[in-house]
Every structure is written in C-alpha cells, then in structure tokens.
mmCIF file of C-alpha atoms in Angstrom:
data_model
loop_
_atom_site.group_PDB
_atom_site.id
_atom_site.type_symbol
_atom_site.label_atom_id
_atom_site.label_comp_id
_atom_site.label_asym_id
_atom_site.label_seq_id
_atom_site.Cartn_x
_atom_site.Cartn_y
_atom_site.Cartn_z
ATOM 1 C CA MET Y 11 -13.003 -14.378 -20.945
ATOM 2 C CA LYS Y 12 -13.794 -17.628 -22.624
ATOM 3 C CA VAL Y 13 -10.959 -19.371 -24.706
ATOM 4 C CA PHE Y 14 -11.506 -21.831 -27.246
ATOM 5 C CA ARG Y 15 -9.045 -23.654 -29.690
ATOM 6 C CA GLY Y 16 -10.970 -23.359 -32.773
ATOM 7 C CA PHE Y 17 -14.677 -22.660 -33.154
ATOM 8 C CA HIS Y 18 -16.289 -26.143 -33.256
ATOM 9 C CA HIS Y 19 -17.338 -26.169 -29.727
ATOM 10 C CA PRO Y 20 -20.839 -25.773 -28.148
ATOM 11 C CA GLY Y 21 -19.777 -23.089 -26.028
ATOM 12 C CA VAL Y 22 -18.660 -20.746 -28.765
ATOM 13 C CA ALA Y 23 -21.087 -17.793 -29.116
ATOM 14 C CA GLN Y 24 -23.527 -18.074 -32.015
ATOM 15 C CA ALA Y 25 -22.816 -14.512 -33.170
ATOM 16 C CA CYS Y 26 -20.192 -11.923 -32.271
ATOM 17 C CA ALA Y 27 -18.486 -8.634 -32.996
ATOM 18 C CA LEU Y 28 -14.977 -9.727 -34.270
ATOM 19 C CA THR Y 29 -11.595 -8.517 -34.899
ATOM 20 C CA ILE Y 30 -8.659 -10.691 -36.283
ATOM 21 C CA GLY Y 31 -5.158 -10.572 -35.677
ATOM 22 C CA ASN Y 32 -1.923 -12.021 -34.057
ATOM 23 C CA PHE Y 33 -1.957 -9.381 -31.351
ATOM 24 C CA ASP Y 34 1.582 -10.195 -30.324
ATOM 25 C CA GLY Y 35 2.394 -8.173 -27.139
ATOM 26 C CA VAL Y 36 -1.265 -6.691 -27.035
ATOM 27 C CA HIS Y 37 0.348 -3.098 -27.330
ATOM 28 C CA ARG Y 38 -1.522 0.437 -27.125
ATOM 29 C CA GLY Y 39 -2.535 0.208 -30.762
ATOM 30 C CA HIS Y 40 -4.440 -3.242 -30.005
ATOM 31 C CA GLN Y 41 -5.763 -1.855 -26.855
ATOM 32 C CA ALA Y 42 -7.382 1.055 -28.672
ATOM 33 C CA MET Y 43 -8.784 -1.468 -31.274
ATOM 34 C CA LEU Y 44 -10.140 -3.720 -28.439
ATOM 35 C CA ALA Y 45 -11.864 -0.766 -26.648
ATOM 36 C CA LEU Y 46 -13.660 0.160 -29.878
ATOM 37 C CA LEU Y 47 -14.526 -3.521 -30.485
ATOM 38 C CA ARG Y 48 -16.126 -3.737 -26.961
ATOM 39 C CA ASN Y 49 -18.199 -0.636 -27.835
ATOM 40 C CA GLU Y 50 -19.521 -1.997 -30.959
ATOM 41 C CA ALA Y 51 -20.211 -5.290 -29.414
ATOM 42 C CA GLU Y 52 -22.189 -3.710 -26.516
ATOM 43 C CA HIS Y 53 -24.188 -1.483 -29.144
ATOM 44 C CA ARG Y 54 -25.099 -4.703 -31.073
ATOM 45 C CA GLY Y 55 -25.873 -6.847 -28.059
ATOM 46 C CA VAL Y 56 -23.311 -9.768 -28.872
ATOM 47 C CA PRO Y 57 -20.183 -10.798 -27.297
ATOM 48 C CA SER Y 58 -16.799 -9.345 -28.340
ATOM 49 C CA CYS Y 59 -14.437 -11.791 -30.070
ATOM 50 C CA VAL Y 60 -10.873 -12.092 -30.993
ATOM 51 C CA LEU Y 61 -9.806 -14.517 -33.578
ATOM 52 C CA THR Y 62 -6.080 -15.146 -33.271
ATOM 53 C CA PHE Y 63 -3.669 -17.839 -34.727
ATOM 54 C CA GLU Y 64 -1.030 -20.263 -33.203
ATOM 55 C CA PRO Y 65 1.439 -20.635 -34.757
ATOM 56 C CA HIS Y 66 2.087 -17.024 -36.084
ATOM 57 C CA PRO Y 67 1.322 -17.255 -39.676
ATOM 58 C CA ARG Y 68 4.705 -16.038 -40.519
ATOM 59 C CA ASP Y 69 6.148 -18.861 -38.277
ATOM 60 C CA TYR Y 70 4.262 -21.262 -40.488
ATOM 61 C CA PHE Y 71 5.326 -19.835 -43.825
ATOM 62 C CA ALA Y 72 9.065 -19.455 -42.506
ATOM 63 C CA ALA Y 73 9.091 -23.224 -41.515
ATOM 64 C CA SER Y 74 7.430 -24.383 -44.677
ATOM 65 C CA ALA Y 75 10.040 -22.540 -46.816
ATOM 66 C CA GLY Y 76 12.763 -24.150 -44.727
ATOM 67 C CA LYS Y 77 13.890 -20.720 -43.505
ATOM 68 C CA ALA Y 78 12.863 -20.600 -39.763
ATOM 69 C CA SER Y 79 15.175 -17.445 -39.265
ATOM 70 C CA LEU Y 80 12.776 -15.394 -41.264
ATOM 71 C CA ALA Y 81 10.119 -16.016 -38.531
ATOM 72 C CA PRO Y 82 9.432 -12.778 -36.296
ATOM 73 C CA ALA Y 83 10.783 -12.828 -32.864
ATOM 74 C CA ARG Y 84 7.902 -13.488 -30.272
ATOM 75 C CA ILE Y 85 6.988 -10.650 -27.969
ATOM 76 C CA ALA Y 86 4.684 -12.684 -25.530
ATOM 77 C CA THR Y 87 3.639 -16.300 -24.809
ATOM 78 C CA LEU Y 88 0.233 -17.339 -25.663
ATOM 79 C CA ARG Y 89 -0.669 -17.321 -22.051
ATOM 80 C CA ASP Y 90 0.457 -13.681 -21.577
ATOM 81 C CA LYS Y 91 -1.527 -12.744 -24.895
ATOM 82 C CA LEU Y 92 -4.757 -14.063 -23.571
ATOM 83 C CA THR Y 93 -4.190 -12.615 -20.236
ATOM 84 C CA GLU Y 94 -3.854 -9.159 -21.719
ATOM 85 C CA LEU Y 95 -7.093 -9.809 -23.931
ATOM 86 C CA ALA Y 96 -8.866 -10.696 -20.877
ATOM 87 C CA ARG Y 97 -7.642 -7.556 -19.165
ATOM 88 C CA CYS Y 98 -9.050 -5.537 -21.982
ATOM 89 C CA GLY Y 99 -12.378 -6.888 -21.321
ATOM 90 C CA ILE Y 100 -12.895 -8.970 -24.241
ATOM 91 C CA ASP Y 101 -15.545 -11.867 -23.841
ATOM 92 C CA GLN Y 102 -14.274 -14.565 -26.351
ATOM 93 C CA ALA Y 103 -10.916 -15.528 -27.745
ATOM 94 C CA ILE Y 104 -10.573 -18.092 -30.457
ATOM 95 C CA VAL Y 105 -7.199 -19.467 -30.993
ATOM 96 C CA LEU Y 106 -7.049 -20.993 -34.435
ATOM 97 C CA ARG Y 107 -4.400 -23.498 -35.599
ATOM 98 C CA PHE Y 108 -2.656 -22.005 -38.656
ATOM 99 C CA ASP Y 109 -1.817 -24.878 -40.990
ATOM 100 C CA ALA Y 110 -1.709 -25.798 -44.685
ATOM 101 C CA GLU Y 111 -5.519 -26.154 -44.759
ATOM 102 C CA LEU Y 112 -6.113 -22.586 -43.546
ATOM 103 C CA ALA Y 113 -3.351 -21.137 -45.603
ATOM 104 C CA MET Y 114 -4.927 -22.506 -48.715
ATOM 105 C CA GLN Y 115 -8.283 -20.997 -48.022
ATOM 106 C CA THR Y 116 -9.379 -18.406 -50.551
ATOM 107 C CA PRO Y 117 -10.410 -14.991 -49.061
ATOM 108 C CA HIS Y 118 -14.221 -15.907 -49.875
ATOM 109 C CA GLN Y 119 -13.767 -19.500 -48.329
ATOM 110 C CA PHE Y 120 -12.380 -17.813 -45.105
ATOM 111 C CA ILE Y 121 -15.328 -15.398 -44.917
ATOM 112 C CA ASP Y 122 -17.722 -18.179 -45.449
ATOM 113 C CA ARG Y 123 -16.313 -20.869 -43.336
ATOM 114 C CA VAL Y 124 -14.570 -18.861 -40.550
ATOM 115 C CA LEU Y 125 -16.393 -15.567 -40.239
ATOM 116 C CA LEU Y 126 -19.806 -16.603 -41.039
ATOM 117 C CA GLU Y 127 -20.328 -20.386 -40.448
ATOM 118 C CA GLY Y 128 -17.755 -20.596 -37.574
ATOM 119 C CA LEU Y 129 -18.313 -17.446 -35.841
ATOM 120 C CA GLY Y 130 -21.372 -15.899 -36.878
ATOM 121 C CA ALA Y 131 -19.622 -12.455 -37.242
ATOM 122 C CA ARG Y 132 -22.095 -9.426 -37.223
ATOM 123 C CA TYR Y 133 -19.291 -6.790 -37.129
ATOM 124 C CA VAL Y 134 -15.650 -7.078 -38.187
ATOM 125 C CA LEU Y 135 -12.951 -4.627 -37.133
ATOM 126 C CA VAL Y 136 -9.519 -4.696 -38.971
ATOM 127 C CA GLY Y 137 -6.322 -2.890 -39.036
ATOM 128 C CA ASP Y 138 -5.408 -0.589 -41.961
ATOM 129 C CA ASP Y 139 -3.042 -3.197 -43.416
ATOM 130 C CA PHE Y 140 -5.260 -6.213 -42.899
ATOM 131 C CA ARG Y 141 -4.879 -9.024 -45.511
ATOM 132 C CA PHE Y 142 -6.268 -12.496 -45.534
ATOM 133 C CA GLY Y 143 -6.821 -15.655 -47.562
ATOM 134 C CA ALA Y 144 -4.392 -17.597 -49.683
ATOM 135 C CA GLN Y 145 -1.383 -15.581 -50.728
ATOM 136 C CA ARG Y 146 -2.851 -12.595 -48.893
ATOM 137 C CA MET Y 147 -5.245 -11.894 -51.630
ATOM 138 C CA GLY Y 148 -7.939 -10.614 -49.395
ATOM 139 C CA ASP Y 149 -8.258 -6.918 -48.436
ATOM 140 C CA TYR Y 150 -10.357 -4.385 -46.808
ATOM 141 C CA ALA Y 151 -12.280 -3.683 -49.859
ATOM 142 C CA MET Y 152 -12.968 -7.441 -50.428
ATOM 143 C CA LEU Y 153 -14.105 -7.753 -46.827
ATOM 144 C CA ASP Y 154 -16.304 -4.740 -47.036
ATOM 145 C CA ALA Y 155 -18.245 -5.843 -50.287
ATOM 146 C CA ALA Y 156 -18.597 -9.444 -48.741
ATOM 147 C CA GLY Y 157 -20.143 -7.773 -45.621
ATOM 148 C CA ALA Y 158 -22.477 -5.687 -47.715
ATOM 149 C CA HIS Y 159 -23.658 -8.935 -49.358
ATOM 150 C CA ALA Y 160 -23.867 -11.157 -46.349
ATOM 151 C CA GLY Y 161 -25.183 -8.610 -43.830
ATOM 152 C CA PHE Y 162 -22.315 -8.031 -41.384
ATOM 153 C CA ASP Y 163 -20.612 -4.514 -40.978
ATOM 154 C CA VAL Y 164 -17.038 -3.958 -41.491
ATOM 155 C CA ALA Y 165 -14.817 -1.322 -40.262
ATOM 156 C CA ARG Y 166 -11.138 -0.434 -40.273
ATOM 157 C CA MET Y 167 -9.139 1.386 -37.657
ATOM 158 C CA ASN Y 168 -6.101 3.473 -38.543
ATOM 159 C CA SER Y 169 -2.684 3.387 -37.159
ATOM 160 C CA TYR Y 170 -2.211 4.325 -33.535
ATOM 161 C CA GLU Y 171 0.603 6.685 -32.607
ATOM 162 C CA VAL Y 172 2.437 7.439 -29.469
ATOM 163 C CA GLY Y 173 4.626 10.689 -29.614
ATOM 164 C CA GLY Y 174 4.445 10.656 -33.212
ATOM 165 C CA LEU Y 175 5.714 6.966 -33.501
ATOM 166 C CA ARG Y 176 3.199 4.464 -35.196
ATOM 167 C CA VAL Y 177 2.599 1.774 -32.509
ATOM 168 C CA SER Y 178 3.007 -1.755 -33.661
ATOM 169 C CA SER Y 179 4.331 -5.129 -32.921
ATOM 170 C CA SER Y 180 7.321 -4.672 -35.076
ATOM 171 C CA ALA Y 181 8.463 -1.439 -33.144
ATOM 172 C CA VAL Y 182 7.960 -3.287 -29.898
ATOM 173 C CA ARG Y 183 10.194 -6.124 -31.088
ATOM 174 C CA GLU Y 184 12.827 -3.323 -32.252
ATOM 175 C CA ALA Y 185 12.721 -1.758 -28.699
ATOM 176 C CA LEU Y 186 13.219 -5.125 -27.070
ATOM 177 C CA ALA Y 187 15.872 -6.181 -29.483
ATOM 178 C CA THR Y 188 17.961 -3.196 -28.612
ATOM 179 C CA GLY Y 189 17.258 -3.185 -24.930
ATOM 180 C CA ARG Y 190 15.186 0.065 -24.999
ATOM 181 C CA MET Y 191 12.872 -1.185 -22.174
ATOM 182 C CA ASP Y 192 11.423 2.400 -21.298
ATOM 183 C CA ASP Y 193 10.526 2.610 -24.993
ATOM 184 C CA ALA Y 194 8.814 -0.716 -24.997
ATOM 185 C CA ALA Y 195 6.917 0.052 -22.011
ATOM 186 C CA ARG Y 196 5.677 3.227 -23.554
ATOM 187 C CA LEU Y 197 4.445 1.263 -26.593
ATOM 188 C CA LEU Y 198 2.927 -1.436 -24.550
ATOM 189 C CA GLY Y 199 1.217 0.884 -22.063
ATOM 190 C CA ARG Y 200 2.932 -1.261 -19.339
ATOM 191 C CA PRO Y 201 6.285 -2.711 -18.347
ATOM 192 C CA TYR Y 202 7.467 -5.798 -20.669
ATOM 193 C CA SER Y 203 6.593 -8.716 -18.639
ATOM 194 C CA LEU Y 204 6.496 -12.549 -18.908
ATOM 195 C CA SER Y 205 4.420 -14.892 -16.695
ATOM 196 C CA GLY Y 206 4.087 -18.602 -16.184
ATOM 197 C CA HIS Y 207 4.561 -21.499 -13.684
ATOM 198 C CA VAL Y 208 7.802 -21.710 -11.932
ATOM 199 C CA VAL Y 209 9.364 -25.024 -13.206
ATOM 200 C CA HIS Y 210 12.375 -27.152 -11.864
ATOM 201 C CA GLY Y 211 15.714 -26.569 -13.372
ATOM 202 C CA ARG Y 212 19.294 -27.926 -12.900
ATOM 203 C CA LYS Y 213 19.358 -26.225 -9.469
ATOM 204 C CA LEU Y 214 22.806 -25.102 -10.089
ATOM 205 C CA GLY Y 215 22.155 -21.593 -9.055
ATOM 206 C CA ARG Y 216 21.598 -22.263 -5.524
ATOM 207 C CA GLU Y 217 25.129 -23.798 -5.292
ATOM 208 C CA LEU Y 218 26.722 -20.981 -7.173
ATOM 209 C CA GLY Y 219 27.972 -18.518 -4.369
ATOM 210 C CA ALA Y 220 26.573 -20.395 -1.593
ATOM 211 C CA THR Y 221 28.013 -19.670 1.927
ATOM 212 C CA ALA Y 222 29.942 -22.380 3.986
ATOM 213 C CA ALA Y 223 27.372 -22.141 6.560
ATOM 214 C CA GLY Y 224 24.246 -22.531 4.235
ATOM 215 C CA ARG Y 225 24.885 -24.871 1.297
ATOM 216 C CA GLY Y 226 22.226 -24.209 -1.313
ATOM 217 C CA ASP Y 227 21.769 -20.443 -0.302
ATOM 218 C CA GLY Y 228 23.389 -19.021 -3.483
ATOM 219 C CA PHE Y 229 21.868 -17.528 -6.490
ATOM 220 C CA ARG Y 230 18.564 -19.520 -6.218
ATOM 221 C CA THR Y 231 16.452 -18.866 -9.403
ATOM 222 C CA LEU Y 232 12.893 -18.839 -10.499
ATOM 223 C CA ASN Y 233 12.610 -20.619 -13.811
ATOM 224 C CA LEU Y 234 10.022 -19.718 -16.403
ATOM 225 C CA ARG Y 235 10.006 -21.447 -19.978
ATOM 226 C CA PHE Y 236 9.376 -19.441 -22.998
ATOM 227 C CA SER Y 237 7.865 -21.698 -25.441
ATOM 228 C CA HIS Y 238 8.941 -19.966 -28.671
ATOM 229 C CA TRP Y 239 12.575 -20.617 -29.728
ATOM 230 C CA LYS Y 240 13.078 -16.837 -30.743
ATOM 231 C CA PRO Y 241 12.147 -14.262 -27.919
ATOM 232 C CA ALA Y 242 11.932 -10.715 -28.592
ATOM 233 C CA ALA Y 243 14.156 -9.850 -25.579
ATOM 234 C CA ALA Y 244 17.290 -11.553 -24.527
ATOM 235 C CA GLY Y 245 19.946 -10.838 -21.997
ATOM 236 C CA ILE Y 246 20.351 -9.948 -18.388
ATOM 237 C CA PHE Y 247 17.835 -7.664 -16.885
ATOM 238 C CA ALA Y 248 16.845 -5.882 -13.597
ATOM 239 C CA VAL Y 249 13.447 -7.184 -12.836
ATOM 240 C CA GLN Y 250 10.551 -7.022 -10.469
ATOM 241 C CA VAL Y 251 8.802 -10.235 -9.513
ATOM 242 C CA HIS Y 252 4.969 -10.411 -8.820
ATOM 243 C CA GLY Y 253 3.153 -13.325 -7.308
ATOM 244 C CA LEU Y 254 5.369 -14.501 -4.397
ATOM 245 C CA GLY Y 255 4.078 -12.014 -1.642
ATOM 246 C CA PRO Y 256 2.259 -8.810 -0.858
ATOM 247 C CA VAL Y 257 4.662 -6.581 -2.745
ATOM 248 C CA PRO Y 258 6.770 -7.006 -5.911
ATOM 249 C CA LEU Y 259 10.443 -8.303 -5.187
ATOM 250 C CA PRO Y 260 13.503 -6.828 -7.081
ATOM 251 C CA GLY Y 261 15.598 -9.257 -8.978
ATOM 252 C CA VAL Y 262 17.972 -9.923 -11.732
ATOM 253 C CA ALA Y 263 17.138 -12.247 -14.614
ATOM 254 C CA ASN Y 264 18.567 -14.154 -17.538
ATOM 255 C CA MET Y 265 16.403 -14.263 -20.646
ATOM 256 C CA GLY Y 266 18.024 -16.656 -23.108
ATOM 257 C CA VAL Y 267 19.617 -20.223 -23.421
ATOM 258 C CA ARG Y 268 22.320 -19.855 -20.832
ATOM 259 C CA PRO Y 269 25.543 -20.188 -23.031
ATOM 260 C CA SER Y 270 27.875 -21.030 -20.204
ATOM 261 C CA LEU Y 271 25.991 -24.212 -19.309
ATOM 262 C CA ASP Y 272 25.628 -27.603 -20.921
ATOM 263 C CA PRO Y 273 22.972 -27.611 -23.775
ATOM 264 C CA SER Y 274 22.005 -31.132 -22.519
ATOM 265 C CA ASP Y 275 20.851 -30.024 -19.204
ATOM 266 C CA VAL Y 276 17.262 -30.792 -17.725
ATOM 267 C CA ASN Y 277 15.802 -27.787 -19.925
ATOM 268 C CA GLY Y 278 17.431 -29.138 -23.010
ATOM 269 C CA GLY Y 279 18.777 -25.843 -24.311
ATOM 270 C CA ARG Y 280 15.207 -24.203 -24.381
ATOM 271 C CA VAL Y 281 14.663 -20.656 -23.726
ATOM 272 C CA LEU Y 282 14.116 -19.753 -20.207
ATOM 273 C CA LEU Y 283 13.762 -16.616 -18.026
ATOM 274 C CA GLU Y 284 15.779 -17.300 -15.050
ATOM 275 C CA THR Y 285 15.166 -14.855 -12.135
ATOM 276 C CA HIS Y 286 16.933 -14.435 -8.856
ATOM 277 C CA CYS Y 287 15.374 -12.570 -6.231
ATOM 278 C CA LEU Y 288 17.699 -10.097 -4.434
ATOM 279 C CA ASP Y 289 16.143 -10.710 -1.358
ATOM 280 C CA TRP Y 290 14.655 -14.375 -1.176
ATOM 281 C CA PRO Y 291 11.468 -14.621 0.815
ATOM 282 C CA ALA Y 292 12.330 -16.682 3.725
ATOM 283 C CA ALA Y 293 8.795 -17.936 4.034
ATOM 284 C CA LEU Y 294 9.016 -19.940 0.858
ATOM 285 C CA GLY Y 295 12.065 -21.967 1.729
ATOM 286 C CA ALA Y 296 14.112 -23.739 -0.889
ATOM 287 C CA GLU Y 297 11.345 -25.292 -2.634
ATOM 288 C CA GLY Y 298 8.144 -23.160 -2.151
ATOM 289 C CA ALA Y 299 8.069 -21.329 -5.383
ATOM 290 C CA TYR Y 300 7.655 -24.326 -7.487
ATOM 291 C CA GLY Y 301 4.515 -24.633 -9.416
ATOM 292 C CA LYS Y 302 3.453 -20.998 -8.632
ATOM 293 C CA ILE Y 303 2.411 -18.692 -11.285
ATOM 294 C CA ILE Y 304 4.472 -15.461 -11.169
ATOM 295 C CA ARG Y 305 4.949 -12.369 -13.711
ATOM 296 C CA VAL Y 306 8.224 -11.018 -14.062
ATOM 297 C CA ASP Y 307 8.696 -7.243 -15.362
ATOM 298 C CA LEU Y 308 11.646 -6.756 -17.333
ATOM 299 C CA LEU Y 309 12.634 -3.089 -16.383
ATOM 300 C CA HIS Y 310 16.216 -2.449 -17.379
ATOM 301 C CA LYS Y 311 18.700 -4.344 -19.589
ATOM 302 C CA LEU Y 312 22.132 -4.666 -17.846
ATOM 303 C CA HIS Y 313 23.959 -6.602 -20.936
ATOM 304 C CA ASP Y 314 23.607 -9.353 -23.448
ATOM 305 C CA GLU Y 315 24.045 -13.005 -22.387
ATOM 306 C CA LEU Y 316 27.935 -13.780 -21.847
ATOM 307 C CA ARG Y 317 29.608 -17.050 -22.135
ATOM 308 C CA TYR Y 318 31.837 -17.424 -19.105
ATOM 309 C CA PRO Y 319 34.828 -19.856 -19.120
ATOM 310 C CA SER Y 320 34.188 -21.651 -15.761
ATOM 311 C CA LEU Y 321 31.599 -21.800 -13.005
ATOM 312 C CA ASP Y 322 33.659 -19.512 -10.748
ATOM 313 C CA ALA Y 323 33.631 -16.790 -13.667
ATOM 314 C CA LEU Y 324 29.969 -17.257 -14.058
ATOM 315 C CA THR Y 325 29.358 -16.956 -10.252
ATOM 316 C CA ALA Y 326 31.548 -13.732 -10.015
ATOM 317 C CA GLY Y 327 29.556 -12.540 -13.117
ATOM 318 C CA ILE Y 328 26.178 -13.013 -11.427
ATOM 319 C CA ALA Y 329 27.510 -11.146 -8.423
ATOM 320 C CA ARG Y 330 28.347 -8.197 -10.444
ATOM 321 C CA ASP Y 331 24.769 -8.352 -12.101
ATOM 322 C CA CYS Y 332 23.216 -8.492 -8.653
ATOM 323 C CA ASP Y 333 25.198 -5.456 -7.552
ATOM 324 C CA ASP Y 334 24.253 -3.660 -10.988
ATOM 325 C CA ALA Y 335 20.576 -4.263 -10.226
ATOM 326 C CA ARG Y 336 20.691 -3.127 -6.748
ATOM 327 C CA ALA Y 337 22.226 0.085 -8.195
ATOM 328 C CA PHE Y 338 19.494 0.377 -10.648
ATOM 329 C CA PHE Y 339 16.677 0.010 -8.054
ATOM 330 C CA ALA Y 340 18.459 2.454 -5.639
ATOM 331 C CA ARG Y 341 18.611 5.070 -8.638
ATOM 332 C CA ARG Y 342 14.842 4.263 -9.388
ATOM 333 C CA GLN Y 343 13.948 4.917 -5.673
ATOM 334 C CA ALA Y 344 15.765 8.072 -5.366
ATOM 335 C CA GLU Y 345 14.234 9.334 -8.624
ATOM 336 C CA ALA Y 346 10.912 8.555 -7.399
ATOM 337 C CA HIS Y 347 11.557 10.301 -4.075
ATOM 338 C CA GLU Y 348 12.733 13.413 -5.894
ATOM 339 C CA ARG Y 349 9.774 13.548 -8.009
ATOM 340 C CA ASN Y 350 7.482 13.146 -5.105
ATOM 341 C CA HIS Y 351 9.268 15.737 -3.241
ATOM 342 C CA GLY Y 352 8.976 18.049 -6.032
ATOM 343 C CA GLN Y 353 5.323 17.529 -6.097
ATOM 344 C CA THR Y 354 4.974 18.114 -2.490
ATOM 345 C CA HIS Y 355 7.080 21.347 -2.707
ATOM 346 C CA ARG Y 356 4.895 22.611 -5.702
ATOM 347 C CA GLN Y 357 1.472 21.829 -3.855
ATOM 348 C CA THR Y 358 2.934 23.616 -0.674
ATOM 349 C CA SER Y 359 3.756 26.752 -2.946
ATOM 350 C CA ARG Y 360 0.317 26.785 -4.437
ATOM 351 C CA ASP Y 361 -1.338 26.518 -1.000
ATOM 352 C CA ARG Y 362 0.532 29.465 0.242
ATOM 353 C CA ILE Y 363 -0.695 31.726 -2.632
#
C-alpha cells in the first residue's frame, strides 16, 4: 500500500475509488466497507484509496475550543491504522492534515479541491452518518448530487452489526475503557493490539526484583510509545508479544503514564506500553530488543493503574501481576485443551456411527 501525506505528490494515483473517514481501530464495520471499496475499484479498473485525517477532526476542534478533554480516546496509532488498511488490501492511503484551512472549506470546495482535483475520485463510498465540509454542512444527498453533476458515483453503506450490536469506533472505545477485551476483539475481528519500535526507558524495571546473582535480571520491559495523550485502553494487562521469535511470548503490560514513577523521567510522562515477558528470550540478551518492531496483543485486563507508595511496594505489585498473568494463560491453555478434546471426542463418535 502506498501512503502519502497529502495529495500533492507525483506518485498519487490520478483516479481512484475512494472512501473517507478516520478509521480509528479499523474494526469489522470498516473492514466490510473496505472490502466493498476494493470490489468497486477492481470493477472500474482504478486503485482503491482511503482518505483519512491526522489529527482526528474532533481532536482539532476540541483543542481549538480549549477543551482538550472533549477529544475522543484514541484506539490506534497512525502506524497501526495504516498497517490494518494495508492488511485489508487497500492500494493507497492519503493522510490529510486536518487544520484551520481544511476545517473552513465548504462542502463544495471540499468536493472540488480534494475529491476531484486532488484525488480524481470516480467512486466515493461513505458511511450512513457521513458529514463533511465547514460546520458539517455536507451530507450524503449533497455528495450524491455533486457526483451526478461531476461524473463520479456515490454509494452509502449502512451500519454493520455483530450479534445485534452496531459496530463502531465508539463501541470499541467503550469496551476498551471498561476492560472488556473479549468484546473489543469481537468488534475488531482480532485481539486489540499496539505495535511500534522498542524504545529506551529509564531501565528501572530490570533492577526491580533483580536477584543477587544477576543484577539487572528483574522485570525488564519492552517500551512502546503511544503518540496520543488519551489512549482508549489503560491499566495492567495479560498480553502476548509478537516479533521477538518464532512464537508469541506471554507477558504482563502496563498501558498508561506510570503514576508511581517520577513524571520527569526519560519519557517525560508520555503514555507508554511497558511489557514484561514472563520468560525473557535468552538470545536477546539485555539490550537485544531495542529498535525492533513488535506487536503486543492486550488479551485480558488485570486491573487499573495503581499508585504504589515505594519501589518495594511497586516490585511486589508487579510480582502479583505476573502471577495473575500466568494464571490467566494457564486457564486459557486448559480451556483450549478442553475444547480440542471435546472436538476430538465428537469426531471419534461420528466416525463410529
């Protein structure tokens, strides 16, 4: 998938089948829309294209009003959003900066400058609640009329439901905020995960709980930065880590701002996902993970972030979290074994009939 910041680049396709949105999380509703877009693009012989925005328009308007707290929690980083769009088979993604100039464009200016002159849209697919242009004055009817006049097709996709529940980014955020990771996975069609380069931190974890014989062998962590200040998920989780070997590694992770530590540490109080592998890969050594790209699946929430009164209390708390994560994975393995045993028993019974 080709990715462009804006559309004033020579590599941008001269014509496309287009969909527009924030696509935070790229959930199952988004995936259904993207599959339809790909089919329409193939039918017309043009690339499929997603137009998305950074920052999120609601982030921009909340900041402009001096009410940053009104901005929605962010499900995914831009990296993860683009990765999922690529996995859905999209040919081209345009990341358009949402700023004052774009916010002030009338609906007709947006159609002329962005959809037609910028992207050469021949087909535009939108959701059932799509609004655009200054003060959200543009709607599906206006877009459809403009398409009939300018010569591009317009289509609208209705809500996508799973088990009677409308799939939306808001529903995913609500599931993550309340720690319902299984519900979030059903809405997303996959476990909720975050990815990125492993960055250096304060290196305090390796000293917490270190043994006398192996200084630095304590709760070593893999640190990923989360660029947005308001993540949709926060707390302590049982996780699986991909990218450090042939199989995923079980672990325990803290997603948040680490309230027990000094906010002036090396990461400046930024949101981090700090992951401790329950069994550290010996081949990596103490420094071997830095710079690697990993993906961390957040499978089960253990509890919210806690403020510990001392480093000793923090060490004991991390040890309890590791025990609880190990218990989670043991239950998970036992349940999987029971399901497999039941399937084998049913198949054997059918073979005897």
